């Protein structure tokens, strides 16, 4: 419920069953200094704690994926080498093929390095940060509880003032409505030929009564609005001071996340990765052993043109 007076908008505190509670973002579209809107800042702080848990969960999943990948690579290497050994391939081709397969095990070792870096430089640090930053008491983050307590303290008297304003508004509007009805009744009485002087006097007195009531309630209403305008700057300043503290609290978490993102980048960087160079060197050495002419010659020496063919000769019958 709200009303306008010039540029001033007064809003009653929202109940827990209002439609906004069903939305994904109930704080959108409202001013921060309105009743209970400070909960957007509280929700952000609590969301930071949940994001830490989410980050830990996600990167633990990544570690499992990398570990499974390493195991799969090693299993693939063993299986592939076995198949090549059992194949009909020979010579430098066989050697190069097997050694190039072994070289890819460096990918598994590289995954192991990445896994270790993510575990120590991302997950462990995120866990340590979460435990130190979001210390809990009775399932609530202590620092967040402090923010909420300070917001409530500042907003308590302000909410009471808004309640008085809305009550005064209702009384003023009700009195104005009664005055309007009294004036209409007086006009009818004046034009009614059957009305007695007593009826006319009662109608006039009734108008005077509601004029007096309306004026008093208007005065009360106006004074409360004036009082609100006088208190508004200090109220806003105090609310924004606490908001700034929550900003600093959240900024610290975001800086921590930025550091962790940098650690992730460092973990997968190829520039400083020795495994990548080792794999490249092993592949080069394996390929350098590859000698096509040697394999062709080997085949010809043992199975081809350099072997001695036994040609059939005429064999006479010996009795």
mmCIF file of C-alpha atoms in Angstrom:
data_model
loop_
_atom_site.group_PDB
_atom_site.id
_atom_site.type_symbol
_atom_site.label_atom_id
_atom_site.label_comp_id
_atom_site.label_asym_id
_atom_site.label_seq_id
_atom_site.Cartn_x
_atom_site.Cartn_y
_atom_site.Cartn_z
ATOM 1 C CA UNK A 1 0.000 0.000 0.000
ATOM 2 C CA UNK A 2 1.368 3.463 -0.859
ATOM 3 C CA UNK A 3 0.386 7.082 -1.412
ATOM 4 C CA UNK A 4 1.914 10.153 -3.018
ATOM 5 C CA UNK A 5 2.352 13.664 -1.659
ATOM 6 C CA UNK A 6 4.204 15.734 -4.216
ATOM 7 C CA UNK A 7 7.377 13.740 -4.922
ATOM 8 C CA UNK A 8 7.217 11.786 -1.656
ATOM 9 C CA UNK A 9 6.152 8.156 -1.865
ATOM 10 C CA UNK A 10 5.359 6.262 1.318
ATOM 11 C CA UNK A 11 5.176 2.491 1.176
ATOM 12 C CA UNK A 12 3.990 0.128 3.841
ATOM 13 C CA UNK A 13 6.263 -2.809 4.720
ATOM 14 C CA UNK A 14 5.616 -5.787 2.440
ATOM 15 C CA UNK A 15 4.271 -8.932 4.060
ATOM 16 C CA UNK A 16 5.850 -12.354 3.626
ATOM 17 C CA UNK A 17 2.973 -13.533 1.444
ATOM 18 C CA UNK A 18 3.052 -10.741 -1.131
ATOM 19 C CA UNK A 19 3.419 -11.802 -4.792
ATOM 20 C CA UNK A 20 6.966 -10.368 -4.895
ATOM 21 C CA UNK A 21 8.116 -13.250 -2.727
ATOM 22 C CA UNK A 22 7.274 -15.644 -5.551
ATOM 23 C CA UNK A 23 9.577 -13.882 -7.986
ATOM 24 C CA UNK A 24 13.215 -14.768 -8.515
ATOM 25 C CA UNK A 25 14.208 -11.202 -7.638
ATOM 26 C CA UNK A 26 11.742 -9.642 -5.173
ATOM 27 C CA UNK A 27 13.958 -6.591 -4.631
ATOM 28 C CA UNK A 28 13.884 -5.278 -8.196
ATOM 29 C CA UNK A 29 12.118 -2.017 -8.960
ATOM 30 C CA UNK A 30 12.098 -0.619 -5.403
ATOM 31 C CA UNK A 31 14.192 1.973 -3.607
ATOM 32 C CA UNK A 32 16.803 0.695 -1.170
ATOM 33 C CA UNK A 33 15.550 2.866 1.694
ATOM 34 C CA UNK A 34 12.023 1.496 1.498
ATOM 35 C CA UNK A 35 10.987 -0.848 4.321
ATOM 36 C CA UNK A 36 12.694 -4.244 4.199
ATOM 37 C CA UNK A 37 14.555 -3.440 0.974
ATOM 38 C CA UNK A 38 17.808 -3.728 2.936
ATOM 39 C CA UNK A 39 17.190 -7.463 2.655
ATOM 40 C CA UNK A 40 18.493 -7.203 -0.911
ATOM 41 C CA UNK A 41 21.927 -6.425 0.572
ATOM 42 C CA UNK A 42 21.551 -9.221 3.124
ATOM 43 C CA UNK A 43 20.523 -11.602 0.355
ATOM 44 C CA UNK A 44 23.605 -10.592 -1.641
ATOM 45 C CA UNK A 45 25.915 -11.321 1.312
ATOM 46 C CA UNK A 46 24.292 -14.694 1.905
ATOM 47 C CA UNK A 47 24.451 -15.352 -1.832
ATOM 48 C CA UNK A 48 28.213 -14.792 -1.685
ATOM 49 C CA UNK A 49 28.489 -17.614 0.834
ATOM 50 C CA UNK A 50 26.429 -19.859 -1.425
ATOM 51 C CA UNK A 51 28.624 -18.917 -4.393
ATOM 52 C CA UNK A 52 31.687 -20.052 -2.439
ATOM 53 C CA UNK A 53 30.023 -23.415 -1.834
ATOM 54 C CA UNK A 54 29.035 -23.578 -5.493
ATOM 55 C CA UNK A 55 32.581 -22.786 -6.616
ATOM 56 C CA UNK A 56 34.010 -25.501 -4.370
ATOM 57 C CA UNK A 57 31.478 -27.993 -5.721
ATOM 58 C CA UNK A 58 32.113 -27.072 -9.368
ATOM 59 C CA UNK A 59 35.901 -27.278 -9.157
ATOM 60 C CA UNK A 60 35.779 -30.522 -7.206
ATOM 61 C CA UNK A 61 33.732 -31.878 -10.107
ATOM 62 C CA UNK A 62 36.396 -30.564 -12.501
ATOM 63 C CA UNK A 63 39.118 -32.365 -10.530
ATOM 64 C CA UNK A 64 37.165 -35.613 -10.829
ATOM 65 C CA UNK A 65 36.772 -35.094 -14.580
ATOM 66 C CA UNK A 66 40.511 -34.482 -14.987
ATOM 67 C CA UNK A 67 41.380 -37.499 -12.832
ATOM 68 C CA UNK A 68 39.089 -39.701 -14.914
ATOM 69 C CA UNK A 69 40.611 -38.252 -18.067
ATOM 70 C CA UNK A 70 44.134 -39.086 -16.851
ATOM 71 C CA UNK A 71 43.112 -42.614 -15.997
ATOM 72 C CA UNK A 72 41.419 -43.014 -19.388
ATOM 73 C CA UNK A 73 44.525 -41.729 -21.196
ATOM 74 C CA UNK A 74 46.780 -44.180 -19.374
ATOM 75 C CA UNK A 75 44.401 -47.046 -20.043
ATOM 76 C CA UNK A 76 44.177 -46.031 -23.692
ATOM 77 C CA UNK A 77 47.981 -45.993 -23.906
ATOM 78 C CA UNK A 78 48.373 -49.496 -22.465
ATOM 79 C CA UNK A 79 45.611 -50.931 -24.631
ATOM 80 C CA UNK A 80 46.949 -49.266 -27.773
ATOM 81 C CA UNK A 81 50.526 -50.446 -27.168
ATOM 82 C CA UNK A 82 49.288 -53.980 -26.645
ATOM 83 C CA UNK A 83 47.365 -53.864 -29.919
ATOM 84 C CA UNK A 84 50.388 -52.545 -31.813
ATOM 85 C CA UNK A 85 52.663 -55.217 -30.316
ATOM 86 C CA UNK A 86 50.205 -57.879 -31.411
ATOM 87 C CA UNK A 87 49.828 -56.377 -34.884
ATOM 88 C CA UNK A 88 51.855 -57.283 -37.968
ATOM 89 C CA UNK A 89 53.637 -53.928 -37.916
ATOM 90 C CA UNK A 90 57.443 -54.046 -37.572
ATOM 91 C CA UNK A 91 60.637 -52.057 -37.731
ATOM 92 C CA UNK A 92 60.898 -48.325 -37.073
ATOM 93 C CA UNK A 93 57.190 -47.916 -37.773
ATOM 94 C CA UNK A 94 56.364 -50.171 -34.839
ATOM 95 C CA UNK A 95 58.885 -48.443 -32.568
ATOM 96 C CA UNK A 96 57.742 -44.937 -33.541
ATOM 97 C CA UNK A 97 54.096 -45.854 -33.184
ATOM 98 C CA UNK A 98 54.535 -47.317 -29.684
ATOM 99 C CA UNK A 99 56.752 -44.477 -28.463
ATOM 100 C CA UNK A 100 54.375 -41.836 -29.835
ATOM 101 C CA UNK A 101 51.549 -43.537 -27.933
ATOM 102 C CA UNK A 102 53.645 -43.440 -24.753
ATOM 103 C CA UNK A 103 54.307 -39.733 -25.338
ATOM 104 C CA UNK A 104 50.608 -39.007 -24.931
ATOM 105 C CA UNK A 105 50.840 -40.221 -21.349
ATOM 106 C CA UNK A 106 52.349 -36.795 -20.717
ATOM 107 C CA UNK A 107 48.840 -35.442 -21.243
ATOM 108 C CA UNK A 108 47.768 -37.531 -18.273
ATOM 109 C CA UNK A 109 50.697 -36.201 -16.259
ATOM 110 C CA UNK A 110 49.778 -32.682 -17.325
ATOM 111 C CA UNK A 111 46.223 -33.320 -16.172
ATOM 112 C CA UNK A 112 47.655 -34.513 -12.861
ATOM 113 C CA UNK A 113 49.582 -31.254 -12.533
ATOM 114 C CA UNK A 114 46.486 -29.207 -13.389
ATOM 115 C CA UNK A 115 44.435 -31.233 -10.921
ATOM 116 C CA UNK A 116 46.964 -30.652 -8.155
ATOM 117 C CA UNK A 117 47.146 -26.922 -8.897
ATOM 118 C CA UNK A 118 43.360 -26.563 -8.909
ATOM 119 C CA UNK A 119 43.084 -28.515 -5.663
ATOM 120 C CA UNK A 120 45.750 -26.511 -3.806
ATOM 121 C CA UNK A 121 45.447 -23.070 -5.398
ATOM 122 C CA UNK A 122 41.703 -22.902 -6.001
ATOM 123 C CA UNK A 123 39.654 -25.384 -3.977
ATOM 124 C CA UNK A 124 41.719 -25.389 -0.779
ATOM 125 C CA UNK A 125 42.062 -21.604 -0.840
ATOM 126 C CA UNK A 126 38.353 -21.165 -1.484
ATOM 127 C CA UNK A 127 37.520 -23.446 1.441
ATOM 128 C CA UNK A 128 39.924 -21.562 3.724
ATOM 129 C CA UNK A 129 38.502 -18.217 2.601
ATOM 130 C CA UNK A 130 34.916 -19.337 3.103
ATOM 131 C CA UNK A 131 35.619 -20.648 6.595
ATOM 132 C CA UNK A 132 37.368 -17.445 7.667
ATOM 133 C CA UNK A 133 35.058 -14.984 5.908
ATOM 134 C CA UNK A 134 31.705 -16.600 6.563
ATOM 135 C CA UNK A 135 32.041 -17.736 10.146
ATOM 136 C CA UNK A 136 28.694 -19.125 11.270
ATOM 137 C CA UNK A 137 26.644 -19.145 14.442
ATOM 138 C CA UNK A 138 23.381 -21.077 14.649
ATOM 139 C CA UNK A 139 23.491 -21.681 10.868
ATOM 140 C CA UNK A 140 23.737 -17.961 10.106
ATOM 141 C CA UNK A 141 26.823 -16.060 8.968
ATOM 142 C CA UNK A 142 27.859 -13.891 11.921
ATOM 143 C CA UNK A 143 28.842 -10.870 9.836
ATOM 144 C CA UNK A 144 25.598 -10.978 7.869
ATOM 145 C CA UNK A 145 23.617 -11.150 11.113
ATOM 146 C CA UNK A 146 25.424 -8.005 12.267
ATOM 147 C CA UNK A 147 24.489 -6.176 9.065
ATOM 148 C CA UNK A 148 20.865 -7.230 9.411
ATOM 149 C CA UNK A 149 20.758 -6.165 13.063
ATOM 150 C CA UNK A 150 22.130 -2.711 12.187
ATOM 151 C CA UNK A 151 19.676 -2.277 9.312
ATOM 152 C CA UNK A 152 16.741 -3.232 11.532
ATOM 153 C CA UNK A 153 17.882 -0.827 14.243
ATOM 154 C CA UNK A 154 18.003 2.099 11.810
ATOM 155 C CA UNK A 155 14.755 1.188 10.100
ATOM 156 C CA UNK A 156 12.685 0.494 13.212
ATOM 157 C CA UNK A 157 11.863 4.131 14.039
ATOM 158 C CA UNK A 158 11.507 4.921 10.334
ATOM 159 C CA UNK A 159 8.970 2.143 9.833
ATOM 160 C CA UNK A 160 7.069 3.347 12.890
ATOM 161 C CA UNK A 161 6.959 6.833 11.371
ATOM 162 C CA UNK A 162 5.682 5.427 8.067
ATOM 163 C CA UNK A 163 2.984 3.532 9.938
ATOM 164 C CA UNK A 164 1.893 6.760 11.626
ATOM 165 C CA UNK A 165 1.877 8.565 8.284
ATOM 166 C CA UNK A 166 -0.258 5.921 6.646
ATOM 167 C CA UNK A 167 -2.622 5.843 9.613
ATOM 168 C CA UNK A 168 -2.908 9.647 9.524
ATOM 169 C CA UNK A 169 -3.507 9.509 5.780
ATOM 170 C CA UNK A 170 -6.330 7.009 6.219
ATOM 171 C CA UNK A 171 -7.929 9.135 8.947
ATOM 172 C CA UNK A 172 -7.592 12.307 6.882
ATOM 173 C CA UNK A 173 -9.098 10.674 3.796
ATOM 174 C CA UNK A 174 -11.912 9.190 5.875
ATOM 175 C CA UNK A 175 -12.699 12.576 7.448
ATOM 176 C CA UNK A 176 -12.605 14.252 4.028
ATOM 177 C CA UNK A 177 -15.057 11.683 2.723
ATOM 178 C CA UNK A 178 -17.376 12.284 5.685
ATOM 179 C CA UNK A 179 -17.138 16.046 5.148
ATOM 180 C CA UNK A 180 -18.089 15.619 1.509
ATOM 181 C CA UNK A 181 -21.118 13.547 2.529
ATOM 182 C CA UNK A 182 -22.103 16.120 5.174
ATOM 183 C CA UNK A 183 -21.984 18.942 2.625
ATOM 184 C CA UNK A 184 -24.104 16.949 0.201
ATOM 185 C CA UNK A 185 -26.610 16.252 2.980
ATOM 186 C CA UNK A 186 -26.706 19.953 3.905
ATOM 187 C CA UNK A 187 -27.401 20.925 0.292
ATOM 188 C CA UNK A 188 -30.250 18.422 0.122
ATOM 189 C CA UNK A 189 -31.677 19.741 3.398
ATOM 190 C CA UNK A 190 -31.545 23.332 2.156
ATOM 191 C CA UNK A 191 -33.573 22.497 -0.953
ATOM 192 C CA UNK A 192 -36.015 20.172 0.800
ATOM 193 C CA UNK A 193 -39.185 22.156 1.556
ATOM 194 C CA UNK A 194 -40.144 19.622 4.199
ATOM 195 C CA UNK A 195 -36.940 20.233 6.192
ATOM 196 C CA UNK A 196 -37.374 22.030 9.477
ATOM 197 C CA UNK A 197 -35.051 24.651 10.879
ATOM 198 C CA UNK A 198 -33.838 22.018 13.317
ATOM 199 C CA UNK A 199 -32.927 19.712 10.420
ATOM 200 C CA UNK A 200 -31.051 22.518 8.707
ATOM 201 C CA UNK A 201 -29.198 23.390 11.914
ATOM 202 C CA UNK A 202 -28.178 19.742 12.437
ATOM 203 C CA UNK A 203 -26.915 19.508 8.853
ATOM 204 C CA UNK A 204 -24.940 22.726 9.254
ATOM 205 C CA UNK A 205 -23.475 21.613 12.595
ATOM 206 C CA UNK A 206 -22.531 18.281 11.038
ATOM 207 C CA UNK A 207 -20.603 20.075 8.286
ATOM 208 C CA UNK A 208 -18.857 22.256 10.844
ATOM 209 C CA UNK A 209 -17.926 19.171 12.886
ATOM 210 C CA UNK A 210 -16.351 17.339 9.962
ATOM 211 C CA UNK A 211 -14.627 20.504 8.774
ATOM 212 C CA UNK A 212 -12.996 20.710 12.183
ATOM 213 C CA UNK A 213 -12.108 16.998 12.225
ATOM 214 C CA UNK A 214 -10.773 17.110 8.677
ATOM 215 C CA UNK A 215 -8.634 20.149 9.423
ATOM 216 C CA UNK A 216 -7.156 18.530 12.546
ATOM 217 C CA UNK A 217 -6.380 15.306 10.748
ATOM 218 C CA UNK A 218 -4.949 17.158 7.768
ATOM 219 C CA UNK A 219 -2.717 19.078 10.159
ATOM 220 C CA UNK A 220 -1.554 15.858 11.834
ATOM 221 C CA UNK A 221 -0.942 14.241 8.471
ATOM 222 C CA UNK A 222 1.005 17.250 7.151
ATOM 223 C CA UNK A 223 3.129 17.477 10.305
ATOM 224 C CA UNK A 224 4.084 13.814 10.011
ATOM 225 C CA UNK A 225 5.060 14.299 6.364
ATOM 226 C CA UNK A 226 7.132 17.315 7.367
ATOM 227 C CA UNK A 227 8.736 15.310 10.148
ATOM 228 C CA UNK A 228 9.566 12.548 7.674
ATOM 229 C CA UNK A 229 11.198 14.996 5.263
ATOM 230 C CA UNK A 230 13.339 16.389 8.071
ATOM 231 C CA UNK A 231 14.473 12.930 9.172
ATOM 232 C CA UNK A 232 14.911 11.547 5.656
ATOM 233 C CA UNK A 233 18.516 12.775 5.021
ATOM 234 C CA UNK A 234 19.878 11.256 8.250
ATOM 235 C CA UNK A 235 17.929 8.059 7.684
ATOM 236 C CA UNK A 236 19.253 7.679 4.142
ATOM 237 C CA UNK A 237 22.797 8.463 5.244
ATOM 238 C CA UNK A 238 22.701 5.840 7.991
ATOM 239 C CA UNK A 239 21.195 3.230 5.674
ATOM 240 C CA UNK A 240 23.809 3.882 3.002
ATOM 241 C CA UNK A 241 26.622 3.680 5.569
ATOM 242 C CA UNK A 242 25.603 0.129 6.412
ATOM 243 C CA UNK A 243 25.121 -0.591 2.712
ATOM 244 C CA UNK A 244 28.714 0.550 2.106
ATOM 245 C CA UNK A 245 29.895 -1.957 4.693
ATOM 246 C CA UNK A 246 28.038 -4.720 2.869
ATOM 247 C CA UNK A 247 29.606 -3.462 -0.384
ATOM 248 C CA UNK A 248 33.065 -3.816 1.165
ATOM 249 C CA UNK A 249 32.160 -7.271 2.442
ATOM 250 C CA UNK A 250 31.051 -8.342 -1.040
ATOM 251 C CA UNK A 251 33.964 -6.584 -2.767
ATOM 252 C CA UNK A 252 36.385 -8.639 -0.700
ATOM 253 C CA UNK A 253 34.709 -11.844 -1.906
ATOM 254 C CA UNK A 254 34.755 -10.687 -5.522
ATOM 255 C CA UNK A 255 38.473 -9.895 -5.239
ATOM 256 C CA UNK A 256 38.993 -13.395 -3.870
ATOM 257 C CA UNK A 257 37.111 -14.839 -6.834
ATOM 258 C CA UNK A 258 39.241 -12.756 -9.205
ATOM 259 C CA UNK A 259 42.352 -14.201 -7.579
ATOM 260 C CA UNK A 260 40.972 -17.723 -7.935
ATOM 261 C CA UNK A 261 40.124 -17.153 -11.591
ATOM 262 C CA UNK A 262 43.743 -16.097 -12.077
ATOM 263 C CA UNK A 263 44.878 -19.280 -10.331
ATOM 264 C CA UNK A 264 42.741 -21.294 -12.743
ATOM 265 C CA UNK A 265 44.349 -19.559 -15.694
ATOM 266 C CA UNK A 266 47.783 -20.260 -14.235
ATOM 267 C CA UNK A 267 46.876 -23.905 -13.666
ATOM 268 C CA UNK A 268 46.152 -24.553 -17.342
ATOM 269 C CA UNK A 269 48.828 -22.261 -18.805
ATOM 270 C CA UNK A 270 50.887 -24.050 -21.479
ATOM 271 C CA UNK A 271 53.676 -21.471 -21.376
ATOM 272 C CA UNK A 272 55.021 -22.782 -18.064
ATOM 273 C CA UNK A 273 53.967 -26.385 -18.571
ATOM 274 C CA UNK A 274 56.988 -28.736 -18.718
ATOM 275 C CA UNK A 275 54.784 -31.730 -19.550
ATOM 276 C CA UNK A 276 53.761 -30.151 -22.827
ATOM 277 C CA UNK A 277 57.392 -29.685 -23.844
ATOM 278 C CA UNK A 278 58.278 -33.192 -22.677
ATOM 279 C CA UNK A 279 55.472 -34.671 -24.748
ATOM 280 C CA UNK A 280 56.564 -32.659 -27.768
ATOM 281 C CA UNK A 281 60.182 -33.825 -27.328
ATOM 282 C CA UNK A 282 59.150 -37.466 -26.986
ATOM 283 C CA UNK A 283 57.032 -37.245 -30.115
ATOM 284 C CA UNK A 284 59.914 -35.645 -32.004
ATOM 285 C CA UNK A 285 62.351 -38.352 -30.866
ATOM 286 C CA UNK A 286 59.872 -41.050 -31.833
ATOM 287 C CA UNK A 287 59.326 -39.513 -35.264
ATOM 288 C CA UNK A 288 63.084 -39.086 -35.764
ATOM 289 C CA UNK A 289 63.435 -42.860 -35.429
ATOM 290 C CA UNK A 290 61.001 -43.378 -38.249
ATOM 291 C CA UNK A 291 62.908 -44.580 -41.328
ATOM 292 C CA UNK A 292 60.690 -45.586 -44.215
ATOM 293 C CA UNK A 293 63.538 -46.818 -46.417
ATOM 294 C CA UNK A 294 64.893 -48.887 -43.538
ATOM 295 C CA UNK A 295 61.536 -50.588 -43.075
ATOM 296 C CA UNK A 296 61.238 -51.256 -46.814
ATOM 297 C CA UNK A 297 64.783 -52.601 -46.858
ATOM 298 C CA UNK A 298 64.106 -54.761 -43.793
ATOM 299 C CA UNK A 299 61.095 -56.251 -45.504
ATOM 300 C CA UNK A 300 63.025 -56.891 -48.718
ATOM 301 C CA UNK A 301 65.952 -58.347 -46.781
ATOM 302 C CA UNK A 302 63.860 -60.851 -44.899
ATOM 303 C CA UNK A 303 60.841 -61.328 -47.116
ATOM 304 C CA UNK A 304 61.414 -59.573 -50.428
ATOM 305 C CA UNK A 305 63.922 -59.068 -53.195
ATOM 306 C CA UNK A 306 67.019 -59.946 -51.136
ATOM 307 C CA UNK A 307 65.768 -63.347 -50.113
ATOM 308 C CA UNK A 308 66.842 -66.425 -52.049
ATOM 309 C CA UNK A 309 64.033 -67.937 -53.954
ATOM 310 C CA UNK A 310 64.120 -71.662 -54.431
ATOM 311 C CA UNK A 311 63.286 -72.205 -58.063
ATOM 312 C CA UNK A 312 62.115 -75.608 -59.167
ATOM 313 C CA UNK A 313 64.741 -77.658 -61.051
ATOM 314 C CA UNK A 314 64.386 -80.765 -63.093
ATOM 315 C CA UNK A 315 64.861 -83.749 -60.897
ATOM 316 C CA UNK A 316 65.433 -87.080 -62.578
ATOM 317 C CA UNK A 317 64.200 -90.302 -61.169
ATOM 318 C CA UNK A 318 66.845 -92.287 -59.381
ATOM 319 C CA UNK A 319 66.257 -96.003 -59.059
#
